[in-house]
């Protein structure tokens, strides 16, 4: 498939779906507070753009902070577990069990502990984001084969050097794979955090608009949130291509 | 330097309940090129790993040194161990980087070896951009740049086509002649052993011992088509088949 069709195909599908949506809303005379037509959403999006942008900035800050904490924390945990079998046996069941706890359940607690600001949302995002990082970083740290480890050891490499020159760079491809999953999860995480208690942010906007039966604004916020997710994902891909430059050269 | 570079005394090694190396002994001279021939799976790699200090023997002793002092070895593993995220030049200077010695000097030296090995122009290529033969040459350069007196090479030309292999054999001989290293080469190619080395050791199948040792007295450069080579090849192959 060439470049043009790879862009044109999903776009065409989207247009068809939107047309069906629009047509159905008019045809069946669906009230806008149940399901607004795409054109109505577009109008809401444009007319509330600056407000949407302001809320998006707040959510973006929460996501980025959450990703940073979840990413660094997850990676550090993977390294600790890698080097300490005792820690691995102690922590792994806990880490996996922690993933069974619905974030919805702890988000209100975080609000109680941390207040209404940026931190509880960033924490929810971090809690969701850290798991794929831990799993992927653990795999990556184990990626180098025994021969390569022995080669470095035969050259006199210290444990520290084995980490910096071998395990860390070897783990980056899977760490980036984990980060890509984490980005999408942390968008959800930050939104959940905002639903539970916030004064700003796209999640807050959705909740408010919903209460006011401004479903078109709910959709506009969702649109903005998707855009934000795509933007983050795209940014990550660019960083990935830079860092993992060597993988794309074949 | 002269005298004994490696002395292996009654070394034995098992993995779980598989006896790989039966007690075996041999010695290797400084400056010489020695080759170990043996059937697949007999324990050649295991022996080299013991010599490189990566594995402890269950029994016996290994002495590696010169004039009473220990010397470090440079080990080239059998499998491809180039780091895919490093350029060719950065792979080549890995040893200097680990030692913390001057990278500028190492790079300059690497470049002359790149010329020598026909890799110039590929300094900034990644391993994935190099052919199998080029990767093998790069791995050899990296081994030479470790600046160790003793090189332990585990089938460095193993998976190459005959032409590349022959070219690299000649290169290796050149470099060995220039750099005055002691080389212990592991191969299962009898002709390669006869073509390159001063001395050939033949290992038996598991549990492995040294079943045969012979000097190769032929003057260098040796012709690949010479009658002496063909003759030596026949008798060594016979020994390998017997020891299987
Ligand atoms: N780490 C290990 N754990 C268990 N068994 C091992 C290990 N390393 C080697 N072996 C076994 O020891 C035997 C000898 O292996 P080794 O790699 O030394 O053979 P080799 O002579 O180098 O073979 P080849 O010519 O195919 O490279 C094999 O049977 C192998 O399965
Ligand atoms: Mg082997």
Coordinates of C-alpha atoms and ligand atoms in Angstrom, one line a residue:
Chain A
X1 CA 0.0 0.0 0.0
X2 CA 1.4 3.4 -0.8
X3 CA 1.5 6.4 1.4
X4 CA -1.6 8.1 -0.1
X5 CA -3.9 5.1 0.3
X6 CA -2.7 4.5 3.8
X7 CA -3.9 8.0 4.7
X8 CA -6.9 8.0 2.4
X9 CA -8.4 4.7 3.4
X10 CA -9.0 5.4 7.1
X11 CA -10.1 8.9 6.2
X12 CA -12.7 7.7 3.8
X13 CA -14.0 5.2 6.3
X14 CA -14.3 7.9 8.9
X15 CA -16.2 10.1 6.5
X16 CA -18.6 7.4 5.7
X17 CA -19.2 6.7 9.4
X18 CA -19.7 10.4 10.1
X19 CA -22.1 10.7 7.2
X20 CA -24.2 7.7 8.5
X21 CA -24.2 9.3 11.9
X22 CA -25.3 12.7 10.7
X23 CA -27.9 11.1 8.4
X24 CA -29.3 9.0 11.2
X25 CA -29.6 11.9 13.6
X26 CA -31.6 13.9 11.1
X27 CA -33.6 11.0 9.9
X28 CA -34.7 9.7 13.3
X29 CA -34.8 13.2 14.8
X30 CA -32.6 12.2 17.7
X31 CA -32.6 15.0 20.4
X32 CA -29.1 16.7 20.6
X33 CA -28.9 15.9 24.4
X34 CA -29.1 12.2 23.6
X35 CA -26.8 12.2 20.5
X36 CA -25.7 15.4 18.8
X37 CA -25.0 15.3 15.1
X38 CA -21.3 15.5 14.0
X39 CA -21.9 19.0 12.6
X40 CA -23.2 20.2 16.0
X41 CA -20.2 18.7 17.7
X42 CA -17.9 20.5 15.2
X43 CA -19.7 23.8 15.9
X44 CA -19.3 23.2 19.7
X45 CA -15.6 22.3 19.1
X46 CA -14.9 25.5 17.2
X47 CA -16.8 27.9 19.3
X48 CA -15.4 26.5 22.6
X49 CA -11.9 26.0 21.2
X50 CA -10.0 28.3 23.5
X51 CA -11.7 26.9 26.6
X52 CA -11.1 23.3 25.3
X53 CA -7.4 24.2 24.8
X54 CA -7.2 25.6 28.4
X55 CA -8.6 22.3 29.8
X56 CA -6.4 20.3 27.5
X57 CA -3.3 22.0 28.8
X58 CA -4.2 21.0 32.4
X59 CA -4.9 17.4 31.3
X60 CA -1.7 17.3 29.3
X61 CA 0.4 18.4 32.3
X62 CA -1.2 15.6 34.4
X63 CA -0.5 13.0 31.7
X64 CA 3.1 14.1 31.2
X65 CA 3.8 14.2 34.9
X66 CA 2.1 10.8 35.4
X67 CA 4.1 9.3 32.5
X68 CA 7.3 10.7 33.9
X69 CA 6.7 9.3 37.4
X70 CA 5.2 6.0 36.1
X71 CA 8.0 5.6 33.5
X72 CA 10.9 6.4 35.8
X73 CA 9.4 4.5 38.7
X74 CA 8.5 1.5 36.6
X75 CA 12.0 1.4 35.1
X76 CA 13.7 1.7 38.4
X77 CA 11.5 -1.1 39.8
X78 CA 12.4 -3.3 36.8
X79 CA 16.1 -2.7 37.4
X80 CA 15.7 -3.4 41.2
X81 CA 13.8 -6.6 40.5
X82 CA 16.4 -7.6 37.8
X83 CA 19.3 -7.3 40.2
X84 CA 17.7 -8.7 43.3
X85 CA 16.0 -12.1 43.1
X86 CA 14.7 -11.6 46.6
X87 CA 13.0 -8.4 45.7
X88 CA 11.7 -10.0 42.6
X89 CA 10.0 -12.8 44.6
X90 CA 8.7 -10.3 47.1
X91 CA 7.5 -7.6 44.7
X92 CA 6.2 -9.4 41.7
X93 CA 3.1 -10.9 43.2
X94 CA 2.3 -7.5 44.8
X95 CA 2.8 -5.7 41.5
X96 CA 0.6 -8.0 39.6
X97 CA -2.0 -8.0 42.4
X98 CA -2.0 -4.2 42.4
X99 CA -3.1 -4.3 38.8
X100 CA -6.3 -6.0 39.8
X101 CA -7.3 -3.0 41.9
X102 CA -9.6 -0.8 39.8
X103 CA -8.1 2.7 39.7
X104 CA -11.6 4.0 40.1
X105 CA -11.5 2.6 43.6
X106 CA -8.4 4.5 44.7
X107 CA -8.8 7.7 42.8
X108 CA -11.2 9.2 45.5
X109 CA -8.7 8.2 48.2
X110 CA -6.0 10.1 46.3
X111 CA -8.2 13.1 46.2
X112 CA -8.6 12.9 50.0
X113 CA -4.9 12.5 50.5
X114 CA -3.6 15.0 47.9
X115 CA -6.3 17.5 47.4
X116 CA -7.8 18.8 44.1
X117 CA -4.7 19.8 42.2
X118 CA -2.4 18.2 39.7
X119 CA -1.0 15.5 41.9
X120 CA -3.8 13.0 42.4
X121 CA -4.5 12.9 38.7
X122 CA -0.8 12.5 37.8
X123 CA -0.7 9.8 40.4
X124 CA -3.6 7.9 38.9
X125 CA -1.9 8.2 35.5
X126 CA 1.4 7.0 36.9
X127 CA -0.3 4.0 38.6
X128 CA -1.8 2.9 35.4
X129 CA 1.2 3.7 33.3
X130 CA 3.9 2.0 35.4
X131 CA 2.8 -1.6 34.8
X132 CA 3.5 -1.9 31.1
X133 CA 6.9 -0.2 31.7
X134 CA 7.9 -2.7 34.5
X135 CA 6.9 -5.7 32.3
X136 CA 8.6 -4.4 29.2
X137 CA 11.7 -3.1 30.9
X138 CA 12.2 -6.4 32.7
X139 CA 12.1 -8.2 29.4
X140 CA 14.5 -5.7 27.8
X141 CA 17.0 -5.9 30.6
X142 CA 17.1 -9.7 30.1
X143 CA 17.4 -9.4 26.3
X144 CA 21.2 -9.6 25.9
X145 CA 22.4 -13.1 25.2
X146 CA 24.9 -14.8 27.5
X147 CA 27.7 -14.6 25.0
X148 CA 27.5 -10.9 24.8
X149 CA 27.5 -10.6 28.6
X150 CA 30.5 -12.9 28.7
X151 CA 32.3 -10.9 26.0
X152 CA 31.9 -7.7 28.1
X153 CA 33.0 -9.5 31.2
X154 CA 36.1 -10.9 29.5
X155 CA 37.0 -7.3 28.6
X156 CA 36.8 -6.5 32.3
X157 CA 33.5 -4.7 32.4
X158 CA 32.2 -4.0 35.9
X159 CA 28.5 -4.6 36.8
X160 CA 27.9 -0.9 36.4
X161 CA 29.4 -0.9 32.9
X162 CA 27.4 -4.0 32.0
X163 CA 24.3 -2.1 32.9
X164 CA 25.2 1.1 31.1
X165 CA 26.8 -0.3 28.0
X166 CA 24.7 -3.4 27.5
X167 CA 21.5 -3.9 29.5
X168 CA 20.2 -0.3 29.4
X169 CA 20.6 0.2 25.6
X170 CA 19.3 -3.3 25.0
X171 CA 16.2 -2.6 27.1
X172 CA 15.3 0.6 25.2
X173 CA 13.3 -1.0 22.3
X174 CA 10.9 -2.8 24.8
X175 CA 10.8 0.2 27.1
X176 CA 9.5 2.3 24.2
X177 CA 7.0 -0.4 23.4
X178 CA 5.9 -0.2 27.0
X179 CA 5.8 3.6 26.9
X180 CA 3.5 3.5 23.9
X181 CA 1.0 1.4 25.8
X182 CA 1.5 3.6 28.9
X183 CA 0.8 6.8 26.9
X184 CA -2.7 5.7 26.0
X185 CA -3.3 4.3 29.5
X186 CA -2.2 7.5 31.2
X187 CA -4.7 9.5 29.1
X188 CA -7.4 7.4 30.5
X189 CA -5.8 7.6 34.0
X190 CA -5.7 11.3 34.1
X191 CA -9.3 11.5 32.9
X192 CA -10.5 9.2 35.6
X193 CA -8.6 11.3 38.1
X194 CA -10.5 14.3 36.9
X195 CA -13.9 12.7 37.0
X196 CA -13.4 11.9 40.7
X197 CA -12.6 15.5 41.7
X198 CA -11.3 18.4 39.7
X199 CA -11.8 22.0 38.8
X200 CA -10.2 22.0 35.4
X201 CA -9.2 19.5 32.7
X202 CA -11.0 17.7 29.9
X203 CA -12.4 15.1 32.2
X204 CA -13.9 17.8 34.4
X205 CA -15.3 19.5 31.3
X206 CA -16.9 16.2 30.2
X207 CA -18.6 15.7 33.5
X208 CA -19.8 19.3 33.7
X209 CA -21.1 19.3 30.2
X210 CA -22.8 16.0 30.8
X211 CA -24.6 17.4 33.8
X212 CA -25.7 20.4 31.7
X213 CA -27.0 18.1 28.9
X214 CA -24.4 19.7 26.6
X215 CA -23.6 16.3 25.0
X216 CA -22.0 18.1 22.0
X217 CA -19.4 19.6 24.4
X218 CA -18.8 16.1 25.9
X219 CA -18.0 14.9 22.4
X220 CA -15.9 18.0 21.7
X221 CA -13.9 17.2 24.9
X222 CA -13.5 13.6 23.8
X223 CA -12.3 14.8 20.4
X224 CA -9.8 17.0 22.1
X225 CA -8.7 14.2 24.4
X226 CA -8.2 11.9 21.4
X227 CA -6.2 14.6 19.7
X228 CA -4.0 14.9 22.8
X229 CA -3.4 11.2 22.9
X230 CA -2.5 11.1 19.2
X231 CA -0.2 14.1 19.8
X232 CA 1.6 12.4 22.7
X233 CA 1.8 9.1 20.8
X234 CA 3.2 10.8 17.8
X235 CA 5.8 12.7 19.9
X236 CA 6.8 9.5 21.5
X237 CA 7.3 7.9 18.1
X238 CA 9.5 10.7 17.0
X239 CA 11.7 10.4 20.2
X240 CA 11.7 6.6 19.7
X241 CA 13.0 7.0 16.1
X242 CA 15.7 9.3 17.3
X243 CA 16.8 7.1 20.2
X244 CA 16.5 3.8 18.4
X245 CA 17.9 5.3 15.2
X246 CA 20.0 2.1 14.7
X247 CA 16.9 0.0 14.3
X248 CA 15.6 1.8 11.3
X249 CA 18.8 1.7 9.2
X250 CA 18.5 -1.7 7.6
Chain B
X1 CA 58.2 -13.5 24.8
X2 CA 58.9 -17.2 24.8
X3 CA 57.9 -20.1 26.9
X4 CA 54.5 -21.4 27.9
X5 CA 51.5 -19.1 27.4
X6 CA 48.8 -21.5 28.4
X7 CA 49.1 -24.6 30.5
X8 CA 46.0 -26.7 31.1
X9 CA 46.5 -29.4 33.7
X10 CA 43.9 -32.2 34.2
X11 CA 41.0 -29.8 33.6
X12 CA 37.5 -31.4 33.9
X13 CA 34.1 -29.9 33.5
X14 CA 30.6 -31.2 33.6
X15 CA 27.2 -29.5 33.2
X16 CA 24.7 -31.2 35.5
X17 CA 25.3 -34.8 34.7
X18 CA 26.8 -34.4 31.3
X19 CA 30.6 -34.8 31.4
X20 CA 31.9 -32.4 28.8
X21 CA 35.6 -32.2 29.5
X22 CA 37.3 -35.3 30.8
X23 CA 40.5 -34.4 32.6
X24 CA 42.5 -33.0 29.7
X25 CA 45.9 -31.4 29.6
X26 CA 47.9 -29.4 27.0
X27 CA 50.3 -26.5 26.7
X28 CA 50.6 -23.7 24.3
X29 CA 53.7 -21.6 23.4
X30 CA 54.0 -17.9 23.2
X31 CA 53.9 -16.4 19.8
X32 CA 52.5 -19.5 18.2
X33 CA 49.3 -20.0 16.4
X34 CA 47.6 -23.1 17.9
X35 CA 44.4 -24.6 16.6
X36 CA 41.9 -26.9 18.4
X37 CA 40.0 -29.2 16.1
X38 CA 37.1 -31.3 17.5
X39 CA 33.7 -32.7 16.6
X40 CA 30.6 -30.5 17.2
X41 CA 29.5 -30.4 20.8
X42 CA 32.6 -31.9 22.2
X43 CA 33.4 -28.9 24.5
X44 CA 35.6 -26.6 22.5
X45 CA 33.6 -23.5 23.5
X46 CA 33.5 -24.7 27.1
X47 CA 37.3 -25.0 27.1
X48 CA 37.7 -21.5 25.7
X49 CA 35.4 -20.0 28.3
X50 CA 37.4 -21.7 31.0
X51 CA 40.6 -20.2 29.5
X52 CA 39.0 -16.8 29.2
X53 CA 38.2 -17.0 33.0
X54 CA 34.4 -17.0 32.4
X55 CA 33.9 -20.5 33.8
X56 CA 35.5 -22.4 36.6
X57 CA 36.7 -25.9 35.9
X58 CA 35.4 -28.6 38.2
X59 CA 38.9 -30.0 38.5
X60 CA 42.4 -29.2 37.5
X61 CA 44.3 -26.0 36.9
X62 CA 44.7 -23.4 34.2
X63 CA 47.8 -21.3 34.0
X64 CA 47.9 -18.4 31.7
X65 CA 50.8 -16.1 31.9
X66 CA 54.2 -14.8 31.0
X67 CA 57.3 -14.7 33.1
X68 CA 55.4 -15.6 36.2
X69 CA 52.7 -12.9 35.8
X70 CA 49.1 -13.4 34.8
X71 CA 48.0 -12.0 31.4
X72 CA 44.5 -11.3 30.3
X73 CA 43.0 -12.9 27.2
X74 CA 40.8 -11.5 24.5
X75 CA 37.9 -13.8 23.8
X76 CA 35.9 -13.8 20.6
X77 CA 32.7 -15.8 21.2
X78 CA 31.3 -18.1 18.6
X79 CA 28.0 -16.2 18.3
X80 CA 27.6 -12.8 17.0
X81 CA 28.1 -10.4 19.8
X82 CA 28.3 -7.0 18.1
X83 CA 26.2 -4.4 19.8
X84 CA 23.5 -3.4 17.3
X85 CA 23.1 0.1 18.7
X86 CA 26.7 1.0 18.2
X87 CA 28.3 2.1 14.9
X88 CA 31.1 -0.2 13.6
X89 CA 33.7 2.2 14.9
X90 CA 32.2 2.3 18.4
X91 CA 31.9 -1.5 18.4
X92 CA 35.5 -1.7 17.6
X93 CA 36.7 0.4 20.5
X94 CA 34.6 -1.2 23.1
X95 CA 37.6 -2.6 25.0
X96 CA 39.2 0.8 25.3
X97 CA 36.0 2.3 26.5
X98 CA 35.6 -0.4 29.2
X99 CA 39.2 0.1 30.3
X100 CA 38.8 3.8 30.4
X101 CA 41.8 4.4 28.1
X102 CA 42.0 7.1 25.5
X103 CA 39.1 6.8 23.0
X104 CA 40.8 9.2 20.5
X105 CA 43.8 6.9 20.3
X106 CA 41.6 3.8 20.1
X107 CA 39.6 5.4 17.2
X108 CA 42.8 6.3 15.3
X109 CA 44.0 2.7 15.7
X110 CA 40.7 1.3 14.8
X111 CA 40.7 3.3 11.6
X112 CA 44.0 1.8 10.4
X113 CA 42.6 -1.7 11.1
X114 CA 39.4 -0.8 9.2
X115 CA 41.7 0.0 6.2
X116 CA 43.6 -3.2 6.7
X117 CA 40.5 -5.3 6.9
X118 CA 38.7 -3.6 4.0
X119 CA 36.1 -1.9 6.1
X120 CA 37.0 1.7 5.5
X121 CA 34.0 3.7 4.6
X122 CA 31.9 1.7 7.0
X123 CA 33.0 3.3 10.3
X124 CA 29.6 4.8 10.9
X125 CA 27.5 2.0 9.7
X126 CA 25.5 -0.1 12.1
X127 CA 26.1 -3.9 12.4
X128 CA 22.7 -4.5 10.7
X129 CA 24.1 -2.7 7.6
X130 CA 27.1 -4.9 7.3
X131 CA 27.3 -8.3 5.5
X132 CA 28.1 -11.4 7.5
X133 CA 31.8 -11.3 6.5
X134 CA 32.1 -7.6 7.4
X135 CA 30.5 -8.3 10.8
X136 CA 33.0 -11.0 11.4
X137 CA 35.9 -8.8 10.4
X138 CA 34.6 -6.1 12.8
X139 CA 34.4 -8.6 15.6
X140 CA 38.0 -9.6 14.9
X141 CA 39.1 -5.9 14.9
X142 CA 37.4 -5.5 18.2
X143 CA 39.3 -8.5 19.6
X144 CA 42.6 -7.1 18.3
X145 CA 41.9 -3.7 19.9
X146 CA 41.6 -5.3 23.3
X147 CA 45.4 -5.2 23.2
X148 CA 45.8 -8.6 24.9
X149 CA 48.7 -10.8 24.2
X150 CA 46.6 -13.9 23.9
X151 CA 43.6 -14.2 21.6
X152 CA 41.0 -16.9 22.0
X153 CA 39.0 -17.2 18.8
X154 CA 35.9 -19.4 18.7
X155 CA 35.2 -20.4 15.1
X156 CA 35.6 -16.8 13.9
X157 CA 35.1 -17.7 10.3
X158 CA 32.5 -20.3 11.0
X159 CA 29.4 -19.3 9.0
X160 CA 31.1 -17.7 6.0
X161 CA 31.1 -18.5 2.3
X162 CA 34.3 -20.2 1.0
X163 CA 35.6 -17.1 -0.8
X164 CA 35.1 -14.7 2.2
X165 CA 36.5 -17.3 4.4
X166 CA 39.7 -17.7 2.4
X167 CA 40.2 -14.0 2.2
X168 CA 39.8 -13.6 5.9
X169 CA 42.2 -16.4 6.6
X170 CA 44.8 -14.6 4.6
X171 CA 44.0 -11.3 6.5
X172 CA 44.2 -13.1 9.8
X173 CA 47.6 -14.4 9.0
X174 CA 48.8 -11.0 7.9
X175 CA 47.6 -9.4 11.1
X176 CA 49.0 -12.1 13.3
X177 CA 52.4 -11.7 11.6
X178 CA 52.3 -8.0 12.2
X179 CA 51.0 -7.8 15.7
X180 CA 52.9 -10.7 17.2
X181 CA 50.0 -12.2 19.1
X182 CA 49.5 -15.6 20.5
X183 CA 46.4 -17.2 19.0
X184 CA 44.3 -20.1 20.1
X185 CA 41.8 -20.8 17.3
X186 CA 38.9 -23.2 17.6
X187 CA 37.5 -24.6 14.4
X188 CA 36.1 -27.7 12.9
X189 CA 37.6 -27.0 9.5
X190 CA 40.7 -29.2 9.2
X191 CA 42.0 -27.3 6.2
X192 CA 41.8 -24.0 8.1
X193 CA 43.8 -25.5 10.9
X194 CA 46.5 -26.7 8.6
X195 CA 46.6 -23.5 6.6
X196 CA 47.0 -21.2 9.5
X197 CA 48.5 -22.8 12.6
X198 CA 51.9 -23.9 13.9
X199 CA 50.3 -26.6 16.0
X200 CA 47.1 -28.6 15.9
X201 CA 45.4 -30.2 18.9
X202 CA 42.6 -32.7 18.2
X203 CA 39.8 -33.2 20.8
X204 CA 37.7 -36.3 21.0
X205 CA 33.9 -36.3 21.4
X206 CA 32.4 -35.9 24.9
X207 CA 33.9 -36.5 27.4
X208 CA 36.6 -34.8 25.6
X209 CA 40.3 -35.3 25.9
X210 CA 43.2 -34.2 23.6
X211 CA 43.7 -37.3 21.5
X212 CA 46.3 -36.0 19.1
X213 CA 48.8 -33.1 18.9
X214 CA 51.0 -32.3 15.9
X215 CA 53.1 -29.4 14.8
X216 CA 52.5 -28.1 11.3
X217 CA 55.9 -27.7 9.8
X218 CA 54.9 -26.4 6.4
X219 CA 56.5 -23.1 5.4
X220 CA 54.2 -20.1 5.0
X221 CA 52.5 -19.0 2.9
X222 CA 50.9 -22.3 2.4
X223 CA 49.1 -23.1 -0.8
X224 CA 45.5 -24.3 -0.4
X225 CA 46.0 -26.8 -3.2
X226 CA 49.3 -28.2 -2.0
X227 CA 49.9 -31.9 -1.7
X228 CA 51.1 -31.6 1.9
X229 CA 47.9 -29.9 2.9
X230 CA 45.8 -32.6 1.3
X231 CA 47.8 -35.3 3.0
X232 CA 47.6 -33.7 6.4
X233 CA 43.9 -33.1 5.9
X234 CA 43.3 -36.8 5.2
X235 CA 45.1 -38.0 8.3
X236 CA 43.4 -35.4 10.6
X237 CA 40.0 -36.1 9.3
X238 CA 40.7 -39.8 10.1
X239 CA 41.6 -38.9 13.6
X240 CA 38.4 -36.8 14.1
X241 CA 36.3 -39.6 12.8
X242 CA 37.9 -42.0 15.1
X243 CA 37.5 -39.8 18.2
X244 CA 33.8 -39.2 17.4
Ligands
LIG1 N1 25.9 -23.6 30.2 C1 25.7 -24.9 29.8 N2 24.8 -25.6 30.5 C2 24.6 -26.9 30.2 N3 25.2 -27.6 29.2 C3 26.1 -26.9 28.5 C4 26.4 -25.5 28.8 N4 27.4 -25.1 27.9 C5 27.6 -26.2 27.1 N5 26.9 -27.2 27.5 C6 27.0 -28.6 26.9 O1 28.3 -28.9 26.8 C7 28.6 -29.6 25.6 C8 29.7 -28.9 24.9 O2 29.3 -27.6 24.5 P1 30.3 -26.6 23.7 O3 29.5 -25.5 23.4 O4 31.5 -26.5 24.5 O5 30.6 -27.5 22.4 P2 31.5 -27.1 21.1 O6 32.6 -28.1 21.0 O7 31.9 -25.7 21.2 O8 30.4 -27.3 19.9 P3 30.3 -26.6 18.5 O9 31.5 -27.0 17.7 O10 29.0 -27.0 18.0 O11 30.4 -25.1 18.8 C9 27.3 -29.6 24.8 O12 26.7 -30.9 25.0 C10 26.4 -28.6 25.5 O13 25.1 -29.0 25.4
LIG2 MG1 31.4 -24.0 20.2

